[in-house]
PDB file of C-alpha atoms and ligand atoms in Angstrom:
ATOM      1  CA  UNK A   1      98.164  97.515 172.134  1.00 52.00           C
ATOM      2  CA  UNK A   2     101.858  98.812 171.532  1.00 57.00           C
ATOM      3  CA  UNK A   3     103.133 101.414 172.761  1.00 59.00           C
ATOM      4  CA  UNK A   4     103.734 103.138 169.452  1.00 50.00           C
ATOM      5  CA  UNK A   5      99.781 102.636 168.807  1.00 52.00           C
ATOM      6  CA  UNK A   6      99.108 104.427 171.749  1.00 53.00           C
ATOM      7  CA  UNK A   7     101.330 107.077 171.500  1.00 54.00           C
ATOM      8  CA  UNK A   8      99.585 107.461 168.268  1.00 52.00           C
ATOM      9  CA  UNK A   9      96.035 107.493 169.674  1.00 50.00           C
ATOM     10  CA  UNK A  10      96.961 110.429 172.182  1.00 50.00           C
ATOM     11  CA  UNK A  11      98.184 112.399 169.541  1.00 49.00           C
ATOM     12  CA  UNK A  12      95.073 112.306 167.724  1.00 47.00           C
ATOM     13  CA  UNK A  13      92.930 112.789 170.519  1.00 51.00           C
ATOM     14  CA  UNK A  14      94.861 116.049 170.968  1.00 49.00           C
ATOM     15  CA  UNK A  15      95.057 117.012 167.618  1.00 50.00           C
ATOM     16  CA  UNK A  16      91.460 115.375 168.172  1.00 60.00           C
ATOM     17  CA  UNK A  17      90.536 118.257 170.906  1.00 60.00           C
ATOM     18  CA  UNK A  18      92.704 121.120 169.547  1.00 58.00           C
ATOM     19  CA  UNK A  19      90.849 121.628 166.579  1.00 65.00           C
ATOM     20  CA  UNK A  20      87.359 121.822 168.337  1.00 71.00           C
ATOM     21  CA  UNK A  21      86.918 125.161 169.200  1.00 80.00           C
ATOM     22  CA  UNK A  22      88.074 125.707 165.441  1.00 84.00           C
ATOM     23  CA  UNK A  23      85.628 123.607 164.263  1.00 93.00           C
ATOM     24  CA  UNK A  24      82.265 125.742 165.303  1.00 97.00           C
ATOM     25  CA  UNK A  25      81.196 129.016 163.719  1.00 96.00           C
ATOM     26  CA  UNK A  26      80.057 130.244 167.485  1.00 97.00           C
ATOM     27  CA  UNK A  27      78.614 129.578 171.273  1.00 97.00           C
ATOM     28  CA  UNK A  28      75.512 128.053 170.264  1.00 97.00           C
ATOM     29  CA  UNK A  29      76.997 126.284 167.098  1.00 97.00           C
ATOM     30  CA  UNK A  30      78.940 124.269 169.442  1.00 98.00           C
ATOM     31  CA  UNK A  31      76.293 124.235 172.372  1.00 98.00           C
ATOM     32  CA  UNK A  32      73.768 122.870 169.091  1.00 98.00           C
ATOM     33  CA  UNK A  33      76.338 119.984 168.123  1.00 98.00           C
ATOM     34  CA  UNK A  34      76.780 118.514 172.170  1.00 98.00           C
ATOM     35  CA  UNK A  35      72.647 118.762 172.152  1.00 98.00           C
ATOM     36  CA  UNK A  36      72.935 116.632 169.079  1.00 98.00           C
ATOM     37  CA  UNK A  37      75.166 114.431 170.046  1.00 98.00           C
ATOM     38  CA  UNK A  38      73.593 114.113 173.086  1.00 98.00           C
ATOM     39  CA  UNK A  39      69.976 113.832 171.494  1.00 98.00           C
ATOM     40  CA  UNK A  40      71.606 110.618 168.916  1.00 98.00           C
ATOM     41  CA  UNK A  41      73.345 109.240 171.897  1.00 98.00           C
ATOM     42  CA  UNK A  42      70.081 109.061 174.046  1.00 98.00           C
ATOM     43  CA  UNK A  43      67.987 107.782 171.637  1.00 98.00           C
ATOM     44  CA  UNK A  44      70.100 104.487 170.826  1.00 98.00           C
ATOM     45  CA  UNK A  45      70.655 104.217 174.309  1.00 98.00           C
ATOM     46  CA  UNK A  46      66.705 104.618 175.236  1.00 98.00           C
ATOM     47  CA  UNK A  47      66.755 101.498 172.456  1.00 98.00           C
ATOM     48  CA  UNK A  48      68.624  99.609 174.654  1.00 98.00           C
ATOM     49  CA  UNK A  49      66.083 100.385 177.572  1.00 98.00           C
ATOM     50  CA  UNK A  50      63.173  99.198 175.846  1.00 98.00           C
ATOM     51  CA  UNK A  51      64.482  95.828 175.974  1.00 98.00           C
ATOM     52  CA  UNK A  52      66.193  96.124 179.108  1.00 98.00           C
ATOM     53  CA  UNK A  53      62.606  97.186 180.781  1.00 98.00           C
ATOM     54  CA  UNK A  54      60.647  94.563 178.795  1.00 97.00           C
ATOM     55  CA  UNK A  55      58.845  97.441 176.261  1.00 98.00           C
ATOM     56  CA  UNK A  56      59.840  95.757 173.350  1.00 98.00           C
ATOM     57  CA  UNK A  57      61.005  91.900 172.503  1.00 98.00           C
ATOM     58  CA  UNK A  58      64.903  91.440 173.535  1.00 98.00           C
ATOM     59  CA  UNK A  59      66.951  91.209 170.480  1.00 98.00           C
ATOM     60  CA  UNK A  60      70.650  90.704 171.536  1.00 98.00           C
ATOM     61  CA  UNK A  61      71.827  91.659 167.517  1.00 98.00           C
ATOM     62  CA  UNK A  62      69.850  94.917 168.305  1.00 98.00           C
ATOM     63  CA  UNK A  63      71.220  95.605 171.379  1.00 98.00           C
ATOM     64  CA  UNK A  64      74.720  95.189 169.859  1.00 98.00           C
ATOM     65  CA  UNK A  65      74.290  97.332 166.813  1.00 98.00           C
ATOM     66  CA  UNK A  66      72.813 100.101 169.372  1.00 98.00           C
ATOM     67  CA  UNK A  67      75.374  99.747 172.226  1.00 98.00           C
ATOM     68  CA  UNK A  68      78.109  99.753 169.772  1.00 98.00           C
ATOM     69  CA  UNK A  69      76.955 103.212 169.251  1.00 98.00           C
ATOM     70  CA  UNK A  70      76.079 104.490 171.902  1.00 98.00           C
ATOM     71  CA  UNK A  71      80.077 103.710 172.528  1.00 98.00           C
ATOM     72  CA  UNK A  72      81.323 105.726 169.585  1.00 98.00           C
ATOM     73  CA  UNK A  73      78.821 108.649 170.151  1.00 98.00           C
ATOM     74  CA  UNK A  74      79.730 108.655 173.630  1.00 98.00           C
ATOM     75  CA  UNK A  75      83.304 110.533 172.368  1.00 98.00           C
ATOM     76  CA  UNK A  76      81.143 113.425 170.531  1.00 98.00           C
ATOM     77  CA  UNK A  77      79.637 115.484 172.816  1.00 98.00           C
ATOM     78  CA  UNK A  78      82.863 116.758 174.565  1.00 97.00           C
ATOM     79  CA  UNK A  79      84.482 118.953 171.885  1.00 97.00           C
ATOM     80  CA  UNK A  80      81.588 121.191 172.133  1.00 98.00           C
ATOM     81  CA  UNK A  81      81.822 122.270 175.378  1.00 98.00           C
ATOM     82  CA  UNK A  82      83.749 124.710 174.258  1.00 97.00           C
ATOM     83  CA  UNK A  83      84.773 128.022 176.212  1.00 96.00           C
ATOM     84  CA  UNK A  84      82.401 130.523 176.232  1.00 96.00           C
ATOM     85  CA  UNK A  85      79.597 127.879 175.454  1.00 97.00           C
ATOM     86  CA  UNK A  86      77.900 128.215 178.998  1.00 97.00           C
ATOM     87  CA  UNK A  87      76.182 131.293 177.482  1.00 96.00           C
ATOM     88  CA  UNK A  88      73.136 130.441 174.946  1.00 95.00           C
ATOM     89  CA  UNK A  89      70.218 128.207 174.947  1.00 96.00           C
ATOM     90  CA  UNK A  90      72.069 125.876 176.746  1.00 98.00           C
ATOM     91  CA  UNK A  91      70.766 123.790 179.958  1.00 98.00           C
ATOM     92  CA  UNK A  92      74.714 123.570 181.122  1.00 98.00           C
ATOM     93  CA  UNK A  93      75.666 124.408 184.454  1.00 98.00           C
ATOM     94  CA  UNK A  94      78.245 126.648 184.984  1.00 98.00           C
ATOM     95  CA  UNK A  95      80.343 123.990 186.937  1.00 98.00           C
ATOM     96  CA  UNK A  96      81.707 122.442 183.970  1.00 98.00           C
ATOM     97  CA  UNK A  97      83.679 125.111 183.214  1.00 98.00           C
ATOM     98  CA  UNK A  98      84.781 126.132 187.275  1.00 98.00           C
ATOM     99  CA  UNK A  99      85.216 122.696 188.017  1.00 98.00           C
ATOM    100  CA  UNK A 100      86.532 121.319 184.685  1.00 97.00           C
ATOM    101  CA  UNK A 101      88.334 118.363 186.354  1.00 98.00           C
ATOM    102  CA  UNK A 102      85.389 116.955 187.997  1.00 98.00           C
ATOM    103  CA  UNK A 103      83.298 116.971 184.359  1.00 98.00           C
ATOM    104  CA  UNK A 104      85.868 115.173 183.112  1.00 98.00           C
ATOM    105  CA  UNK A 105      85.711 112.734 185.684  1.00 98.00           C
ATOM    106  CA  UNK A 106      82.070 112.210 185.318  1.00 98.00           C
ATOM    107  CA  UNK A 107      81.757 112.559 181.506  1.00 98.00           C
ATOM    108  CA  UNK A 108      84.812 109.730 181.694  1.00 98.00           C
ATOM    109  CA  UNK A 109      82.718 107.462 184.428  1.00 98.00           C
ATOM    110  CA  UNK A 110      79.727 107.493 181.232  1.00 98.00           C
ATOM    111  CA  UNK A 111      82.600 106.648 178.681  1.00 98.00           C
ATOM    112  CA  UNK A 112      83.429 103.341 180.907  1.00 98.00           C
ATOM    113  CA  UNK A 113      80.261 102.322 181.557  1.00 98.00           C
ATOM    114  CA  UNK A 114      79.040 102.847 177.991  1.00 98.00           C
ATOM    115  CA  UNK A 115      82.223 100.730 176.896  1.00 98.00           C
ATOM    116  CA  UNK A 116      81.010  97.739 179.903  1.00 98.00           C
ATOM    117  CA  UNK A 117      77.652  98.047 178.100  1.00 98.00           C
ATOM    118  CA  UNK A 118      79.725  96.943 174.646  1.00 98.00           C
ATOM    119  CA  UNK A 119      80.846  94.243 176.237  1.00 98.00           C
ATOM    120  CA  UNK A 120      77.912  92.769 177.950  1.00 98.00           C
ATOM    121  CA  UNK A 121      75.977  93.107 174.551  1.00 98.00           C
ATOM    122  CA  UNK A 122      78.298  91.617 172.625  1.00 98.00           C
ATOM    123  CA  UNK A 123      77.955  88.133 174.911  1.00 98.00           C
ATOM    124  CA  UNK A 124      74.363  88.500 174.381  1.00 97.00           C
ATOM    125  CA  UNK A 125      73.895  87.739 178.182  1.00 98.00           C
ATOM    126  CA  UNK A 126      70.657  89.275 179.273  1.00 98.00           C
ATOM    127  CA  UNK A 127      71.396  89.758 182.645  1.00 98.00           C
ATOM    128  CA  UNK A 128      74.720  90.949 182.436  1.00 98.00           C
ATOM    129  CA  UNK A 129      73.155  93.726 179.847  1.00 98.00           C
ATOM    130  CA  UNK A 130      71.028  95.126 182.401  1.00 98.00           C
ATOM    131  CA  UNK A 131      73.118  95.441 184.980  1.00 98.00           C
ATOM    132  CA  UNK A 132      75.251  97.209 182.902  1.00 98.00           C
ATOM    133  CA  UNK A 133      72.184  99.580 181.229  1.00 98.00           C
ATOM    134  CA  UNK A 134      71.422 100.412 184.670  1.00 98.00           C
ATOM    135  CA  UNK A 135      74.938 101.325 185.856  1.00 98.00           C
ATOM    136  CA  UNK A 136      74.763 103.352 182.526  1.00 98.00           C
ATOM    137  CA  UNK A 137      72.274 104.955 183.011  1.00 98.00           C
ATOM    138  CA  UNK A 138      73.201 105.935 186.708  1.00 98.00           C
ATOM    139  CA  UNK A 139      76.358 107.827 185.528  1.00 98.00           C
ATOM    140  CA  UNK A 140      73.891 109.804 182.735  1.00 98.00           C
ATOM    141  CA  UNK A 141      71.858 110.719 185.956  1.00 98.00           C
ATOM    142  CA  UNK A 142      74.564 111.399 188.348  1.00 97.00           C
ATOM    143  CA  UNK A 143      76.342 113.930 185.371  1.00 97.00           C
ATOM    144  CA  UNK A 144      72.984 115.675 184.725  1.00 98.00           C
ATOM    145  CA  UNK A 145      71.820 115.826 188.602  1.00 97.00           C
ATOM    146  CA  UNK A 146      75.596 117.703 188.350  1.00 98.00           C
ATOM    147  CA  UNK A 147      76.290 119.900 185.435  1.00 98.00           C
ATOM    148  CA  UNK A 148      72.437 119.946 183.833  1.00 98.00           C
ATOM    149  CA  UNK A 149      70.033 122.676 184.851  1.00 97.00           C
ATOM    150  CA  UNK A 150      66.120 121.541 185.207  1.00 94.00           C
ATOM    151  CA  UNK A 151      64.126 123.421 183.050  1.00 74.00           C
TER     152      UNK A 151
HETATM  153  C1  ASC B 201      68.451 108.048 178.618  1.00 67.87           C
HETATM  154  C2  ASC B 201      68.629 109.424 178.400  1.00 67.87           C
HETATM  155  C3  ASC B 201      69.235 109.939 179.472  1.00 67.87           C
HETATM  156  C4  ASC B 201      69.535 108.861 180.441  1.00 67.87           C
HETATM  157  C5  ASC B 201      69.044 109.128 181.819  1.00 67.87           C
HETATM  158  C6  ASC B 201      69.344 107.974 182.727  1.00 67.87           C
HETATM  159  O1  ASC B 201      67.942 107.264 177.855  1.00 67.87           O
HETATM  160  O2  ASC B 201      68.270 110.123 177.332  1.00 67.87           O
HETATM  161  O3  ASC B 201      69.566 111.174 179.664  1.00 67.87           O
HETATM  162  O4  ASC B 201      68.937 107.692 179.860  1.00 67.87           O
HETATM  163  O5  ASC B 201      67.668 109.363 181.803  1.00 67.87           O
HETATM  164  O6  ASC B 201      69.006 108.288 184.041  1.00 67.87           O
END
């Protein structure tokens, strides 16, 4: 990529990131659209793990379509985590906002793996698609054993 291009891209994703806050009426509007996100994002991975754990006949075109999104959803639910949004019916731990750094780090750690997931699927290879569901799936677990409450 040039340089230009990415100078470009991190514009956006501030412009991207300022706006956010702007962008929800309230709290719980933005706490509702990272549970949605979320919620999307989940099921088209959980897609994925039907195959991966033999529930339903591997289909390397379906695992493409759905890893693909789960890549692009993967970006969403961030802008909602918005100040302020650790108050409603939210299952958010406080830590996300007192140790913001360290949410980053682990909502970044999904982003990567997520994006290794893209890859695998689009070579089709059925082993290196699991391995990279389950190291997926370990960074959902490790953010939510984190910065999710248990009901
Ligand atoms: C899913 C889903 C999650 C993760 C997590 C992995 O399909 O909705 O939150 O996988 O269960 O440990």
């Amino acid at each position: 990529m040039k340089a230009w291009m990415l100078a470009a891209c991190a514009v956006t994703g501030l412009l991207a990131s300022a706006s956010a806050a702007a962008q929800f009426k309230n709290a719980q509007d933005a706490i509702d659209y990272r549970q949605a996100a979320l919620t999307v994002m989940g099921n088209h991975f959980g897609r994925i793990g039907l195959m991966v754990n033999n529930k339903v006949p591997f289909d390397a075109h379906a695992v493409q379509v759905n890893a693909d999104l789960v890549a692009t959803l993967a970006k969403l639910p961030w802008a909602g985590f918005i100040d302020g949004s650790d108050k409603g019916d939210t299952a958010a731990k406080p830590e996300i906002w007192s140790q913001p750094d360290k949410f980053r780090n682990a909502a970044l750690k999904m982003q990567d793996a997520v994006g290794k997931l893209n890859d695998a699927a689009k070579t089709g290879n059925q082993d290196a698609i699991k391995t990279a569901f389950g190291a997926a799936a370990e960074s959902c677990k490790n953010c939510h054993d984190e910065f999710k409450r248990k009901h």
